[in-house]
PDB file of N, CA and C in Angstrom:
ATOM      1  N   SER A  26      -5.932  22.667 -23.758  1.00 69.00           N
ATOM      2  CA  SER A  26      -6.374  22.625 -22.290  1.00 69.00           C
ATOM      3  C   SER A  26      -7.760  22.803 -22.861  1.00 69.00           C
ATOM      4  N   GLU A  27      -7.836  22.874 -20.884  1.00 81.00           N
ATOM      5  CA  GLU A  27      -9.383  23.141 -20.884  1.00 81.00           C
ATOM      6  C   GLU A  27      -9.378  23.934 -19.413  1.00 81.00           C
ATOM      7  N   PRO A  28     -10.194  25.010 -19.637  1.00 85.00           N
ATOM      8  CA  PRO A  28      -9.623  25.828 -18.415  1.00 85.00           C
ATOM      9  C   PRO A  28     -11.205  25.240 -17.599  1.00 85.00           C
ATOM     10  N   LEU A  29     -10.852  25.366 -16.533  1.00 87.00           N
ATOM     11  CA  LEU A  29     -12.173  25.370 -14.881  1.00 87.00           C
ATOM     12  C   LEU A  29     -12.586  24.103 -16.036  1.00 87.00           C
ATOM     13  N   ARG A  30     -11.985  22.831 -15.695  1.00 85.00           N
ATOM     14  CA  ARG A  30     -12.595  21.234 -16.187  1.00 85.00           C
ATOM     15  C   ARG A  30     -11.265  20.881 -14.930  1.00 85.00           C
ATOM     16  N   VAL A  31     -12.839  20.216 -13.991  1.00 85.00           N
ATOM     17  CA  VAL A  31     -12.483  20.214 -12.448  1.00 85.00           C
ATOM     18  C   VAL A  31     -12.173  18.129 -13.039  1.00 85.00           C
ATOM     19  N   ARG A  32     -10.918  17.508 -12.233  1.00 84.00           N
ATOM     20  CA  ARG A  32     -10.734  16.030 -12.779  1.00 84.00           C
ATOM     21  C   ARG A  32     -10.845  15.443 -11.005  1.00 84.00           C
ATOM     22  N   ALA A  33     -11.694  14.106 -10.942  1.00 90.00           N
ATOM     23  CA  ALA A  33     -11.707  13.804  -9.952  1.00 90.00           C
ATOM     24  C   ALA A  33     -10.644  12.958  -9.666  1.00 90.00           C
ATOM     25  N   PRO A  34     -10.482  12.633  -8.590  1.00 90.00           N
ATOM     26  CA  PRO A  34      -9.302  12.352  -7.952  1.00 90.00           C
ATOM     27  C   PRO A  34      -9.145  10.799  -8.211  1.00 90.00           C
ATOM     28  N   GLU A  35      -8.133   9.902  -8.941  1.00 92.00           N
ATOM     29  CA  GLU A  35      -8.503   8.923  -9.661  1.00 92.00           C
ATOM     30  C   GLU A  35      -6.970   8.180  -8.811  1.00 92.00           C
ATOM     31  N   PHE A  36      -6.283   6.992  -9.341  1.00 92.00           N
ATOM     32  CA  PHE A  36      -5.100   6.222  -9.671  1.00 92.00           C
ATOM     33  C   PHE A  36      -4.862   5.901 -10.655  1.00 92.00           C
ATOM     34  N   LEU A  37      -3.870   6.451 -11.766  1.00 94.00           N
ATOM     35  CA  LEU A  37      -3.720   7.038 -12.793  1.00 94.00           C
ATOM     36  C   LEU A  37      -2.840   5.174 -12.910  1.00 94.00           C
ATOM     37  N   VAL A  38      -2.036   4.931 -12.419  1.00 94.00           N
ATOM     38  CA  VAL A  38      -1.050   3.394 -12.161  1.00 94.00           C
ATOM     39  C   VAL A  38      -2.209   2.568 -10.568  1.00 94.00           C
ATOM     40  N   ARG A  39      -2.025   1.103 -11.444  1.00 92.00           N
ATOM     41  CA  ARG A  39      -2.420   0.714 -10.054  1.00 92.00           C
ATOM     42  C   ARG A  39      -2.071  -0.463 -10.097  1.00 92.00           C
ATOM     43  N   LYS A  40      -1.319  -1.287  -9.748  1.00 91.00           N
ATOM     44  CA  LYS A  40      -0.235  -2.203 -10.343  1.00 91.00           C
ATOM     45  C   LYS A  40      -0.623  -3.313  -8.903  1.00 91.00           C
ATOM     46  N   MET A  41      -0.520  -5.178  -8.808  1.00 88.00           N
ATOM     47  CA  MET A  41       0.941  -5.018  -7.705  1.00 88.00           C
ATOM     48  C   MET A  41       0.426  -6.546  -8.440  1.00 88.00           C
ATOM     49  N   GLY A  42       2.041  -7.078  -7.846  1.00 87.00           N
ATOM     50  CA  GLY A  42       2.682  -8.687  -8.139  1.00 87.00           C
ATOM     51  C   GLY A  42       3.101  -8.862  -6.885  1.00 87.00           C
ATOM     52  N   GLN A  43       3.223 -10.245  -7.402  1.00 85.00           N
ATOM     53  CA  GLN A  43       3.938 -11.250  -6.010  1.00 85.00           C
ATOM     54  C   GLN A  43       5.381 -11.555  -6.271  1.00 85.00           C
ATOM     55  N   LEU A  44       6.398 -11.627  -5.558  1.00 86.00           N
ATOM     56  CA  LEU A  44       7.238 -12.265  -6.172  1.00 86.00           C
ATOM     57  C   LEU A  44       7.707 -13.170  -6.183  1.00 86.00           C
ATOM     58  N   ASP A  45       7.082 -14.277  -5.251  1.00 86.00           N
ATOM     59  CA  ASP A  45       7.234 -15.491  -5.732  1.00 86.00           C
ATOM     60  C   ASP A  45       6.319 -16.619  -5.611  1.00 86.00           C
ATOM     61  N   ALA A  46       5.515 -17.184  -7.171  1.00 86.00           N
ATOM     62  CA  ALA A  46       4.188 -17.885  -7.088  1.00 86.00           C
ATOM     63  C   ALA A  46       4.135 -19.170  -6.638  1.00 86.00           C
ATOM     64  N   THR A  47       5.049 -19.281  -6.081  1.00 86.00           N
ATOM     65  CA  THR A  47       4.684 -21.183  -5.410  1.00 86.00           C
ATOM     66  C   THR A  47       4.088 -21.470  -4.118  1.00 86.00           C
ATOM     67  N   PRO A  48       2.532 -22.084  -4.106  1.00 79.00           N
ATOM     68  CA  PRO A  48       2.069 -22.017  -3.452  1.00 79.00           C
ATOM     69  C   PRO A  48       2.238 -22.419  -1.684  1.00 79.00           C
ATOM     70  N   GLY A  49       2.257 -21.885  -1.059  1.00 75.00           N
ATOM     71  CA  GLY A  49       2.343 -21.800  -0.291  1.00 75.00           C
ATOM     72  C   GLY A  49       3.763 -20.727   0.934  1.00 75.00           C
ATOM     73  N   ALA A  50       4.273 -20.690  -0.185  1.00 77.00           N
ATOM     74  CA  ALA A  50       5.398 -19.667   0.001  1.00 77.00           C
ATOM     75  C   ALA A  50       5.298 -18.033   0.701  1.00 77.00           C
ATOM     76  N   ASN A  51       5.855 -17.922   1.703  1.00 77.00           N
ATOM     77  CA  ASN A  51       6.148 -16.393   2.406  1.00 77.00           C
ATOM     78  C   ASN A  51       6.130 -16.046   0.981  1.00 77.00           C
ATOM     79  N   ASN A  52       6.114 -15.194   1.256  1.00 78.00           N
ATOM     80  CA  ASN A  52       5.893 -13.994  -0.307  1.00 78.00           C
ATOM     81  C   ASN A  52       5.856 -12.417  -0.046  1.00 78.00           C
ATOM     82  N   SER A  53       5.955 -11.431  -0.770  1.00 81.00           N
ATOM     83  CA  SER A  53       6.323  -9.988  -0.753  1.00 81.00           C
ATOM     84  C   SER A  53       4.749 -10.003  -2.324  1.00 81.00           C
ATOM     85  N   LEU A  54       4.370  -8.870  -1.172  1.00 83.00           N
ATOM     86  CA  LEU A  54       3.266  -7.723  -2.540  1.00 83.00           C
ATOM     87  C   LEU A  54       4.084  -6.877  -3.595  1.00 83.00           C
ATOM     88  N   CYS A  55       4.299  -6.268  -4.049  1.00 86.00           N
ATOM     89  CA  CYS A  55       4.470  -5.337  -4.894  1.00 86.00           C
ATOM     90  C   CYS A  55       3.752  -4.135  -4.958  1.00 86.00           C
ATOM     91  N   ILE A  56       3.351  -3.099  -4.408  1.00 87.00           N
ATOM     92  CA  ILE A  56       2.298  -2.828  -5.157  1.00 87.00           C
ATOM     93  C   ILE A  56       2.245  -1.217  -5.529  1.00 87.00           C
ATOM     94  N   THR A  57       2.477  -0.451  -6.805  1.00 88.00           N
ATOM     95  CA  THR A  57       2.531   0.922  -7.474  1.00 88.00           C
ATOM     96  C   THR A  57       1.156   1.272  -7.406  1.00 88.00           C
ATOM     97  N   LEU A  58       1.390   2.792  -7.044  1.00 88.00           N
ATOM     98  CA  LEU A  58      -0.214   3.310  -7.151  1.00 88.00           C
ATOM     99  C   LEU A  58       0.533   5.343  -7.487  1.00 88.00           C
ATOM    100  N   ARG A  59       0.173   6.216  -8.670  1.00 91.00           N
ATOM    101  CA  ARG A  59       0.621   7.089  -8.361  1.00 91.00           C
ATOM    102  C   ARG A  59      -0.844   7.528  -9.277  1.00 91.00           C
ATOM    103  N   SER A  60      -1.430   8.962  -8.167  1.00 92.00           N
ATOM    104  CA  SER A  60      -2.542   9.285  -8.514  1.00 92.00           C
ATOM    105  C   SER A  60      -2.351  10.440  -9.064  1.00 92.00           C
ATOM    106  N   ASN A  61      -2.998  11.037  -9.723  1.00 93.00           N
ATOM    107  CA  ASN A  61      -3.441  12.867 -10.662  1.00 93.00           C
ATOM    108  C   ASN A  61      -2.920  12.937  -9.421  1.00 93.00           C
ATOM    109  N   ILE A  62      -3.419  13.466  -7.840  1.00 90.00           N
ATOM    110  CA  ILE A  62      -3.762  13.893  -7.544  1.00 90.00           C
ATOM    111  C   ILE A  62      -2.447  14.100  -5.857  1.00 90.00           C
ATOM    112  N   ASP A  63      -2.037  15.137  -5.522  1.00 89.00           N
ATOM    113  CA  ASP A  63      -1.163  14.940  -4.167  1.00 89.00           C
ATOM    114  C   ASP A  63      -1.989  14.191  -3.014  1.00 89.00           C
ATOM    115  N   LEU A  64      -1.250  13.197  -2.873  1.00 85.00           N
ATOM    116  CA  LEU A  64      -2.297  13.190  -1.415  1.00 85.00           C
ATOM    117  C   LEU A  64      -2.187  13.358  -0.209  1.00 85.00           C
ATOM    118  N   ASN A  65      -3.044  14.408   0.776  1.00 85.00           N
ATOM    119  CA  ASN A  65      -2.881  14.969   2.235  1.00 85.00           C
ATOM    120  C   ASN A  65      -1.832  14.205   2.895  1.00 85.00           C
ATOM    121  N   PRO A  66      -1.336  14.636   3.455  1.00 80.00           N
ATOM    122  CA  PRO A  66      -0.171  14.086   4.485  1.00 80.00           C
ATOM    123  C   PRO A  66      -1.112  12.514   5.873  1.00 80.00           C
ATOM    124  N   ASP A  67      -2.248  13.340   5.644  1.00 81.00           N
ATOM    125  CA  ASP A  67      -3.424  12.727   6.320  1.00 81.00           C
ATOM    126  C   ASP A  67      -3.994  11.398   5.925  1.00 81.00           C
ATOM    127  N   SER A  68      -3.945  11.314   4.936  1.00 85.00           N
ATOM    128  CA  SER A  68      -5.153  10.151   4.155  1.00 85.00           C
ATOM    129  C   SER A  68      -4.527   8.525   4.229  1.00 85.00           C
ATOM    130  N   VAL A  69      -5.427   8.112   4.647  1.00 85.00           N
ATOM    131  CA  VAL A  69      -5.576   6.752   4.844  1.00 85.00           C
ATOM    132  C   VAL A  69      -5.759   6.078   4.135  1.00 85.00           C
ATOM    133  N   LEU A  70      -4.435   5.112   3.523  1.00 87.00           N
ATOM    134  CA  LEU A  70      -5.063   4.504   2.606  1.00 87.00           C
ATOM    135  C   LEU A  70      -5.376   3.214   2.328  1.00 87.00           C
ATOM    136  N   SER A  71      -5.935   2.262   2.272  1.00 88.00           N
ATOM    137  CA  SER A  71      -6.370   1.146   2.950  1.00 88.00           C
ATOM    138  C   SER A  71      -6.736  -0.332   1.609  1.00 88.00           C
ATOM    139  N   LEU A  72      -5.816  -1.371   1.775  1.00 86.00           N
ATOM    140  CA  LEU A  72      -5.775  -2.672   0.357  1.00 86.00           C
ATOM    141  C   LEU A  72      -6.086  -3.370   1.041  1.00 86.00           C
ATOM    142  N   SER A  73      -7.443  -3.513   0.261  1.00 85.00           N
ATOM    143  CA  SER A  73      -8.677  -5.335   1.204  1.00 85.00           C
ATOM    144  C   SER A  73      -8.861  -6.448  -0.106  1.00 85.00           C
ATOM    145  N   SER A  74      -9.112  -7.328   0.543  1.00 80.00           N
ATOM    146  CA  SER A  74      -8.733  -8.436   0.046  1.00 80.00           C
ATOM    147  C   SER A  74      -7.715  -9.138  -0.641  1.00 80.00           C
ATOM    148  N   LEU A  75      -6.976  -9.091   0.767  1.00 78.00           N
ATOM    149  CA  LEU A  75      -5.067  -9.254   0.427  1.00 78.00           C
ATOM    150  C   LEU A  75      -5.525 -11.013   0.858  1.00 78.00           C
ATOM    151  N   GLY A  76      -6.035 -11.661   1.795  1.00 71.00           N
ATOM    152  CA  GLY A  76      -6.670 -12.880   2.377  1.00 71.00           C
ATOM    153  C   GLY A  76      -6.790 -14.164   0.917  1.00 71.00           C
ATOM    154  N   PRO A  77      -6.429 -15.390   0.920  1.00 67.00           N
ATOM    155  CA  PRO A  77      -6.610 -16.176  -0.498  1.00 67.00           C
ATOM    156  C   PRO A  77      -7.977 -16.636  -0.439  1.00 67.00           C
ATOM    157  N   VAL A  78      -8.255 -17.407  -1.024  1.00 54.00           N
ATOM    158  CA  VAL A  78      -9.123 -17.635  -1.127  1.00 54.00           C
ATOM    159  C   VAL A  78      -9.823 -18.934  -0.388  1.00 54.00           C
ATOM    160  N   ASP A  79      -9.003 -19.947  -0.099  1.00 57.00           N
ATOM    161  CA  ASP A  79      -9.388 -20.678   0.610  1.00 57.00           C
ATOM    162  C   ASP A  79      -9.046 -20.768   2.083  1.00 57.00           C
ATOM    163  N   GLY A  80      -9.322 -19.002   2.561  1.00 58.00           N
ATOM    164  CA  GLY A  80      -8.976 -18.955   3.853  1.00 58.00           C
ATOM    165  C   GLY A  80      -7.657 -19.870   4.666  1.00 58.00           C
ATOM    166  N   SER A  81      -6.356 -20.050   4.190  1.00 64.00           N
ATOM    167  CA  SER A  81      -5.192 -20.547   5.264  1.00 64.00           C
ATOM    168  C   SER A  81      -4.268 -19.927   5.584  1.00 64.00           C
ATOM    169  N   PHE A  82      -4.365 -18.944   5.369  1.00 65.00           N
ATOM    170  CA  PHE A  82      -3.541 -17.416   5.891  1.00 65.00           C
ATOM    171  C   PHE A  82      -4.124 -16.644   7.123  1.00 65.00           C
ATOM    172  N   SER A  83      -3.324 -16.912   7.692  1.00 69.00           N
ATOM    173  CA  SER A  83      -3.919 -15.827   9.800  1.00 69.00           C
ATOM    174  C   SER A  83      -2.180 -15.034   9.513  1.00 69.00           C
ATOM    175  N   ALA A  84      -3.013 -14.134  10.412  1.00 74.00           N
ATOM    176  CA  ALA A  84      -0.847 -13.166  10.444  1.00 74.00           C
ATOM    177  C   ALA A  84      -1.896 -12.317  11.901  1.00 74.00           C
ATOM    178  N   ASN A  85      -0.851 -11.854  12.474  1.00 81.00           N
ATOM    179  CA  ASN A  85      -1.435 -11.440  13.749  1.00 81.00           C
ATOM    180  C   ASN A  85      -1.475  -9.937  13.221  1.00 81.00           C
ATOM    181  N   ASN A  86      -2.692  -9.211  14.474  1.00 87.00           N
ATOM    182  CA  ASN A  86      -2.865  -7.633  13.889  1.00 87.00           C
ATOM    183  C   ASN A  86      -1.803  -7.031  14.174  1.00 87.00           C
ATOM    184  N   GLY A  87      -1.801  -5.719  13.746  1.00 88.00           N
ATOM    185  CA  GLY A  87      -0.532  -5.185  14.284  1.00 88.00           C
ATOM    186  C   GLY A  87       0.462  -4.206  12.951  1.00 88.00           C
ATOM    187  N   GLU A  88       1.384  -3.847  12.851  1.00 88.00           N
ATOM    188  CA  GLU A  88       2.401  -3.332  12.807  1.00 88.00           C
ATOM    189  C   GLU A  88       3.140  -4.625  11.799  1.00 88.00           C
ATOM    190  N   ILE A  89       3.505  -3.684  10.305  1.00 86.00           N
ATOM    191  CA  ILE A  89       4.201  -4.712   9.738  1.00 86.00           C
ATOM    192  C   ILE A  89       5.535  -3.783   8.825  1.00 86.00           C
ATOM    193  N   GLN A  90       6.711  -4.354   8.197  1.00 86.00           N
ATOM    194  CA  GLN A  90       7.617  -3.477   8.042  1.00 86.00           C
ATOM    195  C   GLN A  90       7.321  -3.711   6.153  1.00 86.00           C
ATOM    196  N   LEU A  91       6.898  -2.217   6.166  1.00 88.00           N
ATOM    197  CA  LEU A  91       7.117  -2.207   4.450  1.00 88.00           C
ATOM    198  C   LEU A  91       8.475  -1.980   3.268  1.00 88.00           C
ATOM    199  N   HIS A  92       8.548  -2.284   2.900  1.00 85.00           N
ATOM    200  CA  HIS A  92       9.554  -2.504   2.250  1.00 85.00           C
ATOM    201  C   HIS A  92       9.863  -2.112   0.937  1.00 85.00           C
ATOM    202  N   SER A  93      11.267  -1.550   0.362  1.00 85.00           N
ATOM    203  CA  SER A  93      11.435  -1.848  -1.393  1.00 85.00           C
ATOM    204  C   SER A  93      11.952  -2.769  -1.820  1.00 85.00           C
ATOM    205  N   ILE A  94      11.617  -3.119  -3.365  1.00 81.00           N
ATOM    206  CA  ILE A  94      12.997  -4.750  -3.844  1.00 81.00           C
ATOM    207  C   ILE A  94      13.824  -3.579  -4.267  1.00 81.00           C
ATOM    208  N   ASN A  95      13.130  -2.254  -4.161  1.00 82.00           N
ATOM    209  CA  ASN A  95      14.505  -1.606  -4.764  1.00 82.00           C
ATOM    210  C   ASN A  95      15.967  -0.673  -4.128  1.00 82.00           C
ATOM    211  N   PRO A  96      17.187  -1.408  -3.550  1.00 81.00           N
ATOM    212  CA  PRO A  96      17.554  -0.596  -2.229  1.00 81.00           C
ATOM    213  C   PRO A  96      17.678   0.913  -2.182  1.00 81.00           C
ATOM    214  N   ALA A  97      17.466   1.860  -4.077  1.00 87.00           N
ATOM    215  CA  ALA A  97      17.537   3.100  -3.633  1.00 87.00           C
ATOM    216  C   ALA A  97      16.190   3.894  -3.367  1.00 87.00           C
ATOM    217  N   ASP A  98      15.760   2.738  -3.526  1.00 86.00           N
ATOM    218  CA  ASP A  98      13.727   3.951  -3.796  1.00 86.00           C
ATOM    219  C   ASP A  98      13.270   3.497  -2.176  1.00 86.00           C
ATOM    220  N   LYS A  99      12.595   5.209  -1.475  1.00 86.00           N
ATOM    221  CA  LYS A  99      13.084   5.201   0.103  1.00 86.00           C
ATOM    222  C   LYS A  99      11.152   5.414  -0.390  1.00 86.00           C
ATOM    223  N   HIS A 100      10.699   5.419  -1.149  1.00 85.00           N
ATOM    224  CA  HIS A 100       8.739   5.754  -1.068  1.00 85.00           C
ATOM    225  C   HIS A 100       8.317   4.781   0.308  1.00 85.00           C
ATOM    226  N   PHE A 101       8.346   4.293   0.622  1.00 86.00           N
ATOM    227  CA  PHE A 101       8.101   3.130   1.588  1.00 86.00           C
ATOM    228  C   PHE A 101       7.887   3.517   2.896  1.00 86.00           C
ATOM    229  N   LEU A 102       8.646   4.976   2.724  1.00 86.00           N
ATOM    230  CA  LEU A 102       8.859   5.592   4.072  1.00 86.00           C
ATOM    231  C   LEU A 102       7.490   7.308   4.207  1.00 86.00           C
ATOM    232  N   SER A 103       7.240   7.471   2.383  1.00 84.00           N
ATOM    233  CA  SER A 103       6.515   7.662   2.870  1.00 84.00           C
ATOM    234  C   SER A 103       4.763   7.030   3.661  1.00 84.00           C
ATOM    235  N   PHE A 104       5.405   6.195   3.858  1.00 86.00           N
ATOM    236  CA  PHE A 104       3.369   5.529   4.520  1.00 86.00           C
ATOM    237  C   PHE A 104       3.944   5.937   6.344  1.00 86.00           C
ATOM    238  N   ALA A 105       2.711   5.655   6.555  1.00 86.00           N
ATOM    239  CA  ALA A 105       2.984   4.872   8.525  1.00 86.00           C
ATOM    240  C   ALA A 105       1.688   4.109   8.828  1.00 86.00           C
ATOM    241  N   ALA A 106       1.944   3.368   9.221  1.00 85.00           N
ATOM    242  CA  ALA A 106       1.197   2.633  10.790  1.00 85.00           C
ATOM    243  C   ALA A 106       0.332   4.041  11.166  1.00 85.00           C
ATOM    244  N   TYR A 107       0.943   4.857  12.183  1.00 81.00           N
ATOM    245  CA  TYR A 107       0.133   5.875  12.414  1.00 81.00           C
ATOM    246  C   TYR A 107       0.284   7.364  13.049  1.00 81.00           C
ATOM    247  N   SER A 108      -0.922   7.891  11.995  1.00 78.00           N
ATOM    248  CA  SER A 108      -0.003   9.400  12.406  1.00 78.00           C
ATOM    249  C   SER A 108       0.842   9.232  13.225  1.00 78.00           C
ATOM    250  N   GLY A 109       1.606  10.608  13.661  1.00 72.00           N
ATOM    251  CA  GLY A 109       2.157  10.928  14.749  1.00 72.00           C
ATOM    252  C   GLY A 109       4.517  10.663  14.227  1.00 72.00           C
ATOM    253  N   GLY A 110       4.537  10.238  15.008  1.00 72.00           N
ATOM    254  CA  GLY A 110       5.850  10.383  15.092  1.00 72.00           C
ATOM    255  C   GLY A 110       7.072   8.987  14.153  1.00 72.00           C
ATOM    256  N   PRO A 111       7.963   9.473  14.168  1.00 77.00           N
ATOM    257  CA  PRO A 111       8.610   9.101  12.449  1.00 77.00           C
ATOM    258  C   PRO A 111       8.565   7.211  13.404  1.00 77.00           C
ATOM    259  N   GLU A 112       9.085   7.130  14.749  1.00 78.00           N
ATOM    260  CA  GLU A 112       8.876   5.336  14.431  1.00 78.00           C
ATOM    261  C   GLU A 112       7.850   4.356  13.617  1.00 78.00           C
ATOM    262  N   SER A 113       6.783   4.736  13.241  1.00 79.00           N
ATOM    263  CA  SER A 113       6.342   4.694  12.439  1.00 79.00           C
ATOM    264  C   SER A 113       5.714   4.592  11.489  1.00 79.00           C
ATOM    265  N   LEU A 114       7.072   5.418  10.202  1.00 87.00           N
ATOM    266  CA  LEU A 114       7.258   5.581   9.086  1.00 87.00           C
ATOM    267  C   LEU A 114       7.945   4.055   8.561  1.00 87.00           C
ATOM    268  N   GLY A 115       7.042   3.701   6.697  1.00 88.00           N
ATOM    269  CA  GLY A 115       7.822   3.030   6.651  1.00 88.00           C
ATOM    270  C   GLY A 115       6.407   1.531   7.221  1.00 88.00           C
ATOM    271  N   ARG A 116       6.258   1.570   7.645  1.00 89.00           N
ATOM    272  CA  ARG A 116       5.485   0.516   8.273  1.00 89.00           C
ATOM    273  C   ARG A 116       3.881   0.539   8.542  1.00 89.00           C
ATOM    274  N   GLY A 117       3.420  -0.154   7.756  1.00 88.00           N
ATOM    275  CA  GLY A 117       1.965  -0.675   7.915  1.00 88.00           C
ATOM    276  C   GLY A 117       1.074  -0.964   8.365  1.00 88.00           C
ATOM    277  N   LEU A 118      -0.413  -1.339   8.954  1.00 88.00           N
ATOM    278  CA  LEU A 118      -1.075  -1.851  10.228  1.00 88.00           C
ATOM    279  C   LEU A 118      -2.095  -2.602   9.372  1.00 88.00           C
ATOM    280  N   TRP A 119      -2.094  -3.669   9.794  1.00 87.00           N
ATOM    281  CA  TRP A 119      -2.750  -5.571   9.165  1.00 87.00           C
ATOM    282  C   TRP A 119      -3.219  -5.283   9.845  1.00 87.00           C
ATOM    283  N   ASP A 120      -5.013  -5.669   9.476  1.00 88.00           N
ATOM    284  CA  ASP A 120      -6.207  -5.940  10.039  1.00 88.00           C
ATOM    285  C   ASP A 120      -6.325  -7.313   9.601  1.00 88.00           C
ATOM    286  N   ASP A 121      -6.192  -8.748  11.060  1.00 85.00           N
ATOM    287  CA  ASP A 121      -6.242 -10.348   9.679  1.00 85.00           C
ATOM    288  C   ASP A 121      -7.694 -10.463  10.025  1.00 85.00           C
ATOM    289  N   SER A 122      -8.898  -9.847  10.498  1.00 85.00           N
ATOM    290  CA  SER A 122      -9.792 -10.263  10.049  1.00 85.00           C
ATOM    291  C   SER A 122     -10.621  -9.412   8.880  1.00 85.00           C
ATOM    292  N   GLY A 123      -9.871  -8.713   8.556  1.00 85.00           N
ATOM    293  CA  GLY A 123     -11.208  -8.123   7.688  1.00 85.00           C
ATOM    294  C   GLY A 123     -10.072  -8.511   6.001  1.00 85.00           C
ATOM    295  N   LYS A 124      -8.629  -8.992   6.369  1.00 84.00           N
ATOM    296  CA  LYS A 124      -7.855  -9.231   5.522  1.00 84.00           C
ATOM    297  C   LYS A 124      -7.248  -7.565   4.876  1.00 84.00           C
ATOM    298  N   ILE A 125      -7.583  -6.654   4.967  1.00 87.00           N
ATOM    299  CA  ILE A 125      -6.787  -4.733   4.795  1.00 87.00           C
ATOM    300  C   ILE A 125      -5.656  -4.567   6.072  1.00 87.00           C
ATOM    301  N   LEU A 126      -4.986  -4.309   4.937  1.00 87.00           N
ATOM    302  CA  LEU A 126      -3.635  -2.882   5.019  1.00 87.00           C
ATOM    303  C   LEU A 126      -3.754  -1.617   4.743  1.00 87.00           C
TER     304      LEU A 126
END
């Protein structure tokens, strides 16, 4: 025990993988994060540098559907493209110019 010790917020688990390693195939990214603190519901989480090195990937700006590879897992509903209504739950916001989700 370390009374009065303040720990900096950090992600204890940071994993990213893909479902298909075939070049040029449509793919799904699998991302697992676990923090050492409770995140504020208004927190913004950005994942950047998601484009390929050859620049061949392009997608429309806007909302994208998030999902889980395990149908029983509903953690993706903890994320939303915008603050506010339930219609954006389970969605992310893609910025193609910066390759940021």
